[in-house]
Amino acid sequence: MSDGSLMLDGNAAAGVLQEVFVSDATTARGACASCGTIGEVGSQRLYMAPQSPGLVLRCHGCEGVLLVLVRRPGHVRLGLQGFTWLEIAQPDAPA
Amino acid sequence: MAGAAVQRRLTWRVAEVAELVDETPRVRSVLMHVPDWPGHLAGQHVDVRLTADDGYQTQRSYSIASPPEAVDRLALTVERIEDGEVSPFLTEELRVGDRIELRGPIGGYFVWDVADGGPLMLVAGGSGVCPLMAMLRHRAARASSVPARLLYSSRSSADAIYGKELERLGGEGVGVVQTLTRMRPDGWAGYRRRIDRSMLQEVVWPPADRPLVYVCGPTPLVESVAEALVELGHDAARIKTERFGPTGG
């Protein structure tokens, strides 16, 4: 791509998201606030530029922004504006 | 499927290089001993971090090519990207006995376990074959009878990774179909074009058989294969994709 940015799958964000969520977030299911499509994070579209501090996850149904993550030293800013809900498996947690 | 292998805080570990295997002129496998490796699922990846003398750090993700059963030999298969920061080091300068930092396993989405069943349909372009090889090695290690096929696109037979092992797997019940897009050996009777819809129609089980499909390779290949499979009537929910772009570096 000419601008050097890159379209990948949500599963490519597994490491970065696991830093925040502790458990694996790519198998989490979420509902898109724009079109209602429900899908696993790993199946969504991930946009990032090499060496950039941020990434954008977009819905594979409507391309609406689901999640924005920006890293800077000592902080992670997480924008979850495009998810109505996100369901993360916690098999070890008490019921 | 997910289970314990992906439920923990990621920590950097120091791995020791145990063996280096040249797969093609541009691709090398790095086999490592990782102390206290927690185990992984076929299809997961690791982050590798290099630190320069001046403290500059850079990291890349690589798929794990070894099966979960090879507990003391974690294998990464790395393609050299000419202007990359990490892959030239891993493929040219790394020596047996060296130590590198890695963390993982990472990702529970693009994974396959024999318990997931099949038929297992794998479609790869170039070094996209690496995580799929972990799945085939896992299947072989477990002596699984799940039907499996691999459709693998390379530029030439010299560029095809795991050539000998794929031949052997072919003899052990895995349907291995290769297409060579640029150069073919004399007498090559196989496919000689990029993977397209008619090739998928010939090689992939029909939609009624509900194959579990894993596609890994460069973005354009993954995009066109996934699209064609859906057009052919395959359930999008049974197609998992892993694109890699020029971040490989």
CSV table of C-alpha atoms in Angstrom, one decimal:
chain,number,residue,atom,x,y,z
A,1,MET,CA,0.0,0.0,0.0
A,2,SER,CA,1.4,3.4,-1.0
A,3,ASP,CA,1.1,5.1,2.4
A,4,GLY,CA,2.9,2.3,4.1
A,5,SER,CA,-0.1,1.4,6.2
A,6,LEU,CA,-1.2,-2.1,6.4
A,7,MET,CA,-4.4,-4.1,6.5
A,8,LEU,CA,-4.1,-7.3,8.6
A,9,ASP,CA,-6.4,-9.5,10.6
A,10,GLY,CA,-7.4,-8.8,14.2
A,11,ASN,CA,-5.4,-11.7,15.3
A,12,ALA,CA,-2.2,-9.7,14.4
A,13,ALA,CA,-3.1,-7.5,17.4
A,14,ALA,CA,-3.1,-10.4,19.8
A,15,GLY,CA,0.1,-9.4,21.6
A,16,VAL,CA,-0.7,-5.8,22.0
A,17,LEU,CA,-4.3,-6.5,23.2
A,18,GLN,CA,-3.1,-9.2,25.6
A,19,GLU,CA,-0.9,-6.5,27.3
A,20,VAL,CA,-4.1,-4.7,28.1
A,21,PHE,CA,-6.6,-7.5,28.6
A,22,VAL,CA,-4.2,-10.0,30.1
A,23,SER,CA,-6.2,-12.9,28.5
A,24,ASP,CA,-6.3,-13.4,24.8
A,25,ALA,CA,-8.6,-10.8,23.2
A,26,THR,CA,-8.6,-12.2,19.7
A,27,THR,CA,-11.1,-14.9,20.6
A,28,ALA,CA,-13.4,-12.4,22.3
A,29,ARG,CA,-16.7,-11.8,20.4
A,30,GLY,CA,-18.1,-8.3,20.0
A,31,ALA,CA,-21.1,-6.6,18.4
A,32,CYS,CA,-20.4,-3.7,16.0
A,33,ALA,CA,-22.3,-0.6,17.1
A,34,SER,CA,-22.7,0.5,13.5
A,35,CYS,CA,-24.1,-2.5,11.7
A,36,GLY,CA,-24.7,-5.1,14.5
A,37,THR,CA,-22.5,-7.7,13.0
A,38,ILE,CA,-21.1,-10.0,15.7
A,39,GLY,CA,-17.6,-11.4,15.2
A,40,GLU,CA,-14.4,-12.5,16.9
A,41,VAL,CA,-11.8,-9.8,17.3
A,42,GLY,CA,-9.4,-12.0,15.3
A,43,SER,CA,-11.7,-12.0,12.3
A,44,GLN,CA,-12.0,-8.2,12.1
A,45,ARG,CA,-9.8,-6.0,10.0
A,46,LEU,CA,-6.7,-4.4,11.5
A,47,TYR,CA,-5.0,-1.4,10.2
A,48,MET,CA,-1.6,-0.3,11.3
A,49,ALA,CA,1.5,1.3,9.9
A,50,PRO,CA,4.9,-0.2,10.6
A,51,GLN,CA,6.5,1.4,13.6
A,52,SER,CA,3.4,3.4,14.4
A,53,PRO,CA,2.3,3.6,18.0
A,54,GLY,CA,-1.4,2.9,17.1
A,55,LEU,CA,-3.8,0.5,15.6
A,56,VAL,CA,-7.3,0.6,14.4
A,57,LEU,CA,-9.7,-2.3,14.3
A,58,ARG,CA,-12.6,-2.1,11.8
A,59,CYS,CA,-15.7,-4.2,11.4
A,60,HIS,CA,-15.4,-6.8,8.5
A,61,GLY,CA,-19.1,-6.2,7.9
A,62,CYS,CA,-19.3,-2.4,7.5
A,63,GLU,CA,-15.7,-1.1,8.0
A,64,GLY,CA,-16.9,0.9,11.0
A,65,VAL,CA,-14.2,1.7,13.6
A,66,LEU,CA,-14.5,-0.8,16.5
A,67,LEU,CA,-11.4,-0.1,18.5
A,68,VAL,CA,-8.5,2.3,18.5
A,69,LEU,CA,-5.4,1.7,20.5
A,70,VAL,CA,-2.5,4.1,20.9
A,71,ARG,CA,0.6,3.4,22.9
A,72,ARG,CA,3.1,5.9,24.3
A,73,PRO,CA,5.7,5.3,26.9
A,74,GLY,CA,4.0,4.4,30.2
A,75,HIS,CA,0.4,4.6,28.8
A,76,VAL,CA,-2.0,2.8,26.6
A,77,ARG,CA,-5.1,4.7,25.4
A,78,LEU,CA,-7.9,2.4,24.3
A,79,GLY,CA,-11.0,3.6,22.5
A,80,LEU,CA,-13.8,1.1,22.3
A,81,GLN,CA,-16.4,3.4,20.6
A,82,GLY,CA,-17.4,0.9,18.0
A,83,PHE,CA,-18.4,-2.1,20.2
A,84,THR,CA,-21.9,-2.3,21.7
A,85,TRP,CA,-20.4,-5.1,23.8
A,86,LEU,CA,-17.3,-7.3,23.9
A,87,GLU,CA,-17.4,-10.7,25.5
A,88,ILE,CA,-14.1,-12.1,26.7
A,89,ALA,CA,-13.7,-15.7,27.9
A,90,GLN,CA,-12.4,-16.1,31.4
A,91,PRO,CA,-12.4,-19.8,32.0
A,92,ASP,CA,-10.4,-19.5,35.2
A,93,ALA,CA,-12.5,-16.8,36.8
A,94,PRO,CA,-15.1,-17.7,39.4
A,95,ALA,CA,-18.7,-17.8,38.1
B,1,MET,CA,-9.9,-24.7,22.0
B,2,ALA,CA,-8.4,-21.7,23.7
B,3,GLY,CA,-7.8,-23.1,27.2
B,4,ALA,CA,-4.8,-22.5,29.4
B,5,ALA,CA,-2.3,-21.8,26.7
B,6,VAL,CA,-3.5,-18.3,26.1
B,7,GLN,CA,-4.7,-17.2,29.5
B,8,ARG,CA,-1.7,-15.4,31.1
B,9,ARG,CA,0.2,-12.2,31.3
B,10,LEU,CA,2.8,-12.1,28.6
B,11,THR,CA,6.4,-12.1,29.8
B,12,TRP,CA,9.7,-12.0,27.9
B,13,ARG,CA,11.7,-15.2,28.1
B,14,VAL,CA,15.3,-15.8,27.0
B,15,ALA,CA,15.5,-18.6,24.4
B,16,GLU,CA,18.7,-20.4,23.4
B,17,VAL,CA,19.2,-21.3,19.8
B,18,ALA,CA,19.7,-25.1,19.5
B,19,GLU,CA,19.7,-25.6,15.7
B,20,LEU,CA,19.5,-23.7,12.5
B,21,VAL,CA,18.0,-25.2,9.3
B,22,ASP,CA,18.3,-23.6,5.9
B,23,GLU,CA,14.9,-24.2,4.3
B,24,THR,CA,15.5,-22.2,1.1
B,25,PRO,CA,18.2,-19.6,0.1
B,26,ARG,CA,16.0,-16.9,1.8
B,27,VAL,CA,14.4,-18.8,4.6
B,28,ARG,CA,15.8,-20.3,7.7
B,29,SER,CA,14.3,-22.2,10.6
B,30,VAL,CA,15.5,-21.3,14.1
B,31,LEU,CA,14.9,-24.1,16.6
B,32,MET,CA,15.2,-23.0,20.2
B,33,HIS,CA,15.2,-24.2,23.7
B,34,VAL,CA,12.8,-22.0,25.8
B,35,PRO,CA,13.1,-22.5,29.5
B,36,ASP,CA,9.6,-23.0,31.1
B,37,TRP,CA,7.8,-22.8,27.8
B,38,PRO,CA,4.2,-23.0,28.8
B,39,GLY,CA,3.1,-24.9,25.7
B,40,HIS,CA,1.2,-23.6,22.6
B,41,LEU,CA,-1.4,-24.4,20.1
B,42,ALA,CA,-0.7,-25.0,16.4
B,43,GLY,CA,-1.1,-21.6,14.6
B,44,GLN,CA,-0.1,-19.3,17.5
B,45,HIS,CA,2.8,-16.9,17.2
B,46,VAL,CA,5.5,-15.3,19.3
B,47,ASP,CA,7.0,-11.8,19.5
B,48,VAL,CA,10.8,-11.7,19.1
B,49,ARG,CA,12.6,-8.7,20.6
B,50,LEU,CA,16.1,-7.6,19.7
B,51,THR,CA,18.0,-5.0,21.7
B,52,ALA,CA,21.0,-3.2,20.1
B,53,ASP,CA,24.1,-2.2,22.1
B,54,ASP,CA,22.7,1.4,22.5
B,55,GLY,CA,19.5,0.1,24.0
B,56,TYR,CA,17.3,0.5,20.8
B,57,GLN,CA,14.7,-2.2,20.8
B,58,THR,CA,12.6,-3.6,17.9
B,59,GLN,CA,10.2,-6.5,17.8
B,60,ARG,CA,8.4,-8.6,15.2
B,61,SER,CA,5.9,-11.4,15.3
B,62,TYR,CA,6.7,-14.8,13.9
B,63,SER,CA,4.4,-17.9,13.6
B,64,ILE,CA,5.4,-21.0,15.5
B,65,ALA,CA,6.2,-23.8,13.0
B,66,SER,CA,6.8,-26.6,15.5
B,67,PRO,CA,3.9,-28.6,16.9
B,68,PRO,CA,2.8,-28.4,20.5
B,69,GLU,CA,4.3,-31.9,21.0
B,70,ALA,CA,7.9,-30.8,20.3
B,71,VAL,CA,8.1,-29.3,23.8
B,72,ASP,CA,11.9,-28.7,23.8
B,73,ARG,CA,12.3,-27.4,20.3
B,74,LEU,CA,10.3,-24.3,19.5
B,75,ALA,CA,10.7,-23.6,15.8
B,76,LEU,CA,10.3,-20.3,14.0
B,77,THR,CA,10.7,-20.2,10.2
B,78,VAL,CA,11.9,-16.8,9.1
B,79,GLU,CA,12.0,-15.3,5.6
B,80,ARG,CA,14.7,-12.7,5.1
B,81,ILE,CA,13.3,-9.3,4.1
B,82,GLU,CA,16.1,-7.5,2.4
B,83,ASP,CA,15.7,-4.1,4.1
B,84,GLY,CA,14.2,-5.5,7.3
B,85,GLU,CA,15.5,-4.8,10.8
B,86,VAL,CA,15.0,-8.2,12.4
B,87,SER,CA,14.9,-11.0,9.7
B,88,PRO,CA,18.4,-10.4,8.3
B,89,PHE,CA,19.8,-10.8,11.8
B,90,LEU,CA,17.8,-14.0,12.4
B,91,THR,CA,18.6,-15.6,9.0
B,92,GLU,CA,22.2,-14.5,8.7
B,93,GLU,CA,23.9,-13.6,11.9
B,94,LEU,CA,22.3,-15.8,14.5
B,95,ARG,CA,24.4,-18.8,15.7
B,96,VAL,CA,23.7,-21.9,17.7
B,97,GLY,CA,24.1,-21.1,21.4
B,98,ASP,CA,23.0,-17.4,20.9
B,99,ARG,CA,20.2,-16.1,23.1
B,100,ILE,CA,17.2,-14.1,21.9
B,101,GLU,CA,14.2,-12.7,23.8
B,102,LEU,CA,10.7,-13.8,23.0
B,103,ARG,CA,7.2,-13.8,24.5
B,104,GLY,CA,4.3,-16.0,23.8
B,105,PRO,CA,2.4,-18.0,22.8
B,106,ILE,CA,0.1,-15.3,21.4
B,107,GLY,CA,-3.3,-15.5,19.7
B,108,GLY,CA,-6.0,-18.0,20.2
B,109,TYR,CA,-8.0,-17.3,17.0
B,110,PHE,CA,-5.9,-18.7,14.1
B,111,VAL,CA,-5.4,-22.1,15.8
B,112,TRP,CA,-6.2,-25.7,15.1
B,113,ASP,CA,-6.3,-28.7,17.5
B,114,VAL,CA,-7.0,-32.3,16.4
B,115,ALA,CA,-10.1,-32.0,18.6
B,116,ASP,CA,-11.5,-29.3,16.3
B,117,GLY,CA,-11.8,-32.0,13.6
B,118,GLY,CA,-12.1,-31.3,9.9
B,119,PRO,CA,-11.8,-31.9,7.1
B,120,LEU,CA,-8.8,-29.6,7.5
B,121,MET,CA,-8.1,-27.4,4.4
B,122,LEU,CA,-4.9,-25.3,4.5
B,123,VAL,CA,-4.1,-22.7,1.9
B,124,ALA,CA,-0.7,-21.0,1.9
B,125,GLY,CA,1.3,-18.5,-0.1
B,126,GLY,CA,5.0,-18.3,0.5
B,127,SER,CA,6.1,-18.3,4.1
B,128,GLY,CA,2.4,-18.3,5.0
B,129,VAL,CA,2.9,-22.1,5.2
B,130,CYS,CA,4.7,-21.8,8.6
B,131,PRO,CA,1.7,-21.8,11.0
B,132,LEU,CA,-0.1,-24.3,8.8
B,133,MET,CA,3.0,-26.6,9.0
B,134,ALA,CA,2.6,-26.5,12.8
B,135,MET,CA,-1.0,-27.8,12.3
B,136,LEU,CA,0.2,-30.6,10.0
B,137,ARG,CA,3.0,-31.5,12.3
B,138,HIS,CA,0.5,-31.6,15.2
B,139,ARG,CA,-1.8,-33.8,13.2
B,140,ALA,CA,1.1,-36.2,12.4
B,141,ALA,CA,2.4,-36.2,16.0
B,142,ARG,CA,-1.1,-37.2,17.3
B,143,ALA,CA,-1.5,-39.8,14.5
B,144,SER,CA,-4.8,-38.1,13.7
B,145,SER,CA,-7.0,-39.4,11.0
B,146,VAL,CA,-8.7,-36.0,10.3
B,147,PRO,CA,-8.6,-35.6,6.5
B,148,ALA,CA,-6.2,-32.8,5.6
B,149,ARG,CA,-5.1,-31.0,2.5
B,150,LEU,CA,-2.6,-28.3,1.8
B,151,LEU,CA,-2.7,-26.1,-1.2
B,152,TYR,CA,0.6,-24.2,-1.4
B,153,SER,CA,1.6,-21.5,-3.8
B,154,SER,CA,5.3,-20.7,-4.3
B,155,ARG,CA,7.3,-18.8,-6.9
B,156,SER,CA,9.4,-21.9,-7.8
B,157,SER,CA,10.3,-25.2,-6.3
B,158,ALA,CA,13.5,-23.7,-4.9
B,159,ASP,CA,11.3,-21.2,-2.9
B,160,ALA,CA,9.0,-23.9,-1.6
B,161,ILE,CA,9.6,-24.2,2.2
B,162,TYR,CA,9.6,-27.7,3.9
B,163,GLY,CA,9.9,-29.4,0.5
B,164,LYS,CA,11.1,-32.8,1.7
B,165,GLU,CA,8.8,-32.9,4.7
B,166,LEU,CA,5.8,-32.0,2.5
B,167,GLU,CA,6.6,-35.0,0.3
B,168,ARG,CA,6.7,-37.2,3.3
B,169,LEU,CA,3.4,-35.9,4.6
B,170,GLY,CA,2.0,-36.5,1.2
B,171,GLY,CA,2.8,-40.2,1.7
B,172,GLU,CA,1.2,-40.1,5.1
B,173,GLY,CA,-2.3,-39.2,3.9
B,174,VAL,CA,-2.1,-35.4,3.6
B,175,GLY,CA,-3.2,-34.2,0.2
B,176,VAL,CA,-0.4,-31.8,-0.8
B,177,VAL,CA,-1.0,-29.8,-3.9
B,178,GLN,CA,1.5,-27.2,-5.0
B,179,THR,CA,1.3,-24.5,-7.5
B,180,LEU,CA,4.5,-22.8,-8.9
B,181,THR,CA,3.8,-19.4,-10.2
B,182,ARG,CA,7.0,-18.3,-11.9
B,183,MET,CA,9.5,-21.1,-12.5
B,184,ARG,CA,8.8,-24.8,-12.9
B,185,PRO,CA,11.2,-27.8,-13.0
B,186,ASP,CA,11.2,-29.7,-16.3
B,187,GLY,CA,8.3,-32.0,-16.6
B,188,TRP,CA,6.3,-30.2,-13.8
B,189,ALA,CA,2.7,-31.5,-14.1
B,190,GLY,CA,1.2,-29.5,-11.3
B,191,TYR,CA,-0.5,-26.1,-11.3
B,192,ARG,CA,1.4,-23.2,-12.7
B,193,ARG,CA,-0.6,-20.1,-11.8
B,194,ARG,CA,-1.7,-18.1,-8.8
B,195,ILE,CA,-4.4,-19.7,-6.7
B,196,ASP,CA,-7.8,-18.8,-8.2
B,197,ARG,CA,-11.4,-19.8,-7.9
B,198,SER,CA,-11.3,-22.7,-10.3
B,199,MET,CA,-8.2,-24.1,-8.6
B,200,LEU,CA,-10.0,-23.8,-5.2
B,201,GLN,CA,-13.0,-25.6,-6.7
B,202,GLU,CA,-10.8,-28.5,-7.8
B,203,VAL,CA,-8.7,-28.8,-4.6
B,204,VAL,CA,-11.0,-27.8,-1.7
B,205,TRP,CA,-13.7,-30.1,-0.4
B,206,PRO,CA,-17.1,-29.1,-1.5
B,207,PRO,CA,-19.0,-26.7,0.9
B,208,ALA,CA,-21.4,-29.6,1.8
B,209,ASP,CA,-18.4,-31.3,3.5
B,210,ARG,CA,-18.0,-28.2,5.7
B,211,PRO,CA,-14.2,-28.1,5.7
B,212,LEU,CA,-12.4,-26.0,8.3
B,213,VAL,CA,-10.3,-23.6,6.2
B,214,TYR,CA,-7.1,-21.8,7.2
B,215,VAL,CA,-5.6,-19.3,4.8
B,216,CYS,CA,-2.2,-17.7,5.4
B,217,GLY,CA,0.0,-15.6,3.2
B,218,PRO,CA,0.4,-12.2,1.7
B,219,THR,CA,-2.7,-9.9,2.0
B,220,PRO,CA,-3.7,-10.1,-1.7
B,221,LEU,CA,-3.6,-13.9,-1.8
B,222,VAL,CA,-5.6,-14.2,1.5
B,223,GLU,CA,-8.1,-11.6,0.3
B,224,SER,CA,-8.8,-13.3,-3.0
B,225,VAL,CA,-8.8,-16.8,-1.6
B,226,ALA,CA,-11.3,-15.9,1.2
B,227,GLU,CA,-13.5,-14.1,-1.2
B,228,ALA,CA,-13.5,-16.9,-3.8
B,229,LEU,CA,-14.3,-19.5,-1.1
B,230,VAL,CA,-17.3,-17.5,0.1
B,231,GLU,CA,-18.5,-17.2,-3.5
B,232,LEU,CA,-18.2,-21.0,-3.9
B,233,GLY,CA,-20.6,-21.4,-1.0
B,234,HIS,CA,-18.3,-22.0,1.9
B,235,ASP,CA,-19.4,-20.8,5.3
B,236,ALA,CA,-17.4,-17.6,6.2
B,237,ALA,CA,-17.4,-18.6,9.8
B,238,ARG,CA,-15.3,-21.7,8.9
B,239,ILE,CA,-12.7,-19.7,7.1
B,240,LYS,CA,-9.9,-18.3,9.2
B,241,THR,CA,-7.3,-16.0,7.7
B,242,GLU,CA,-4.0,-14.6,8.7
B,243,ARG,CA,-2.6,-11.9,6.4
B,244,PHE,CA,0.9,-10.8,6.6
B,245,GLY,CA,2.2,-7.7,5.0
B,246,PRO,CA,5.6,-6.1,4.8
B,247,THR,CA,5.9,-5.8,8.6
B,248,GLY,CA,7.8,-9.1,8.6
B,249,GLY,CA,11.1,-7.2,8.5
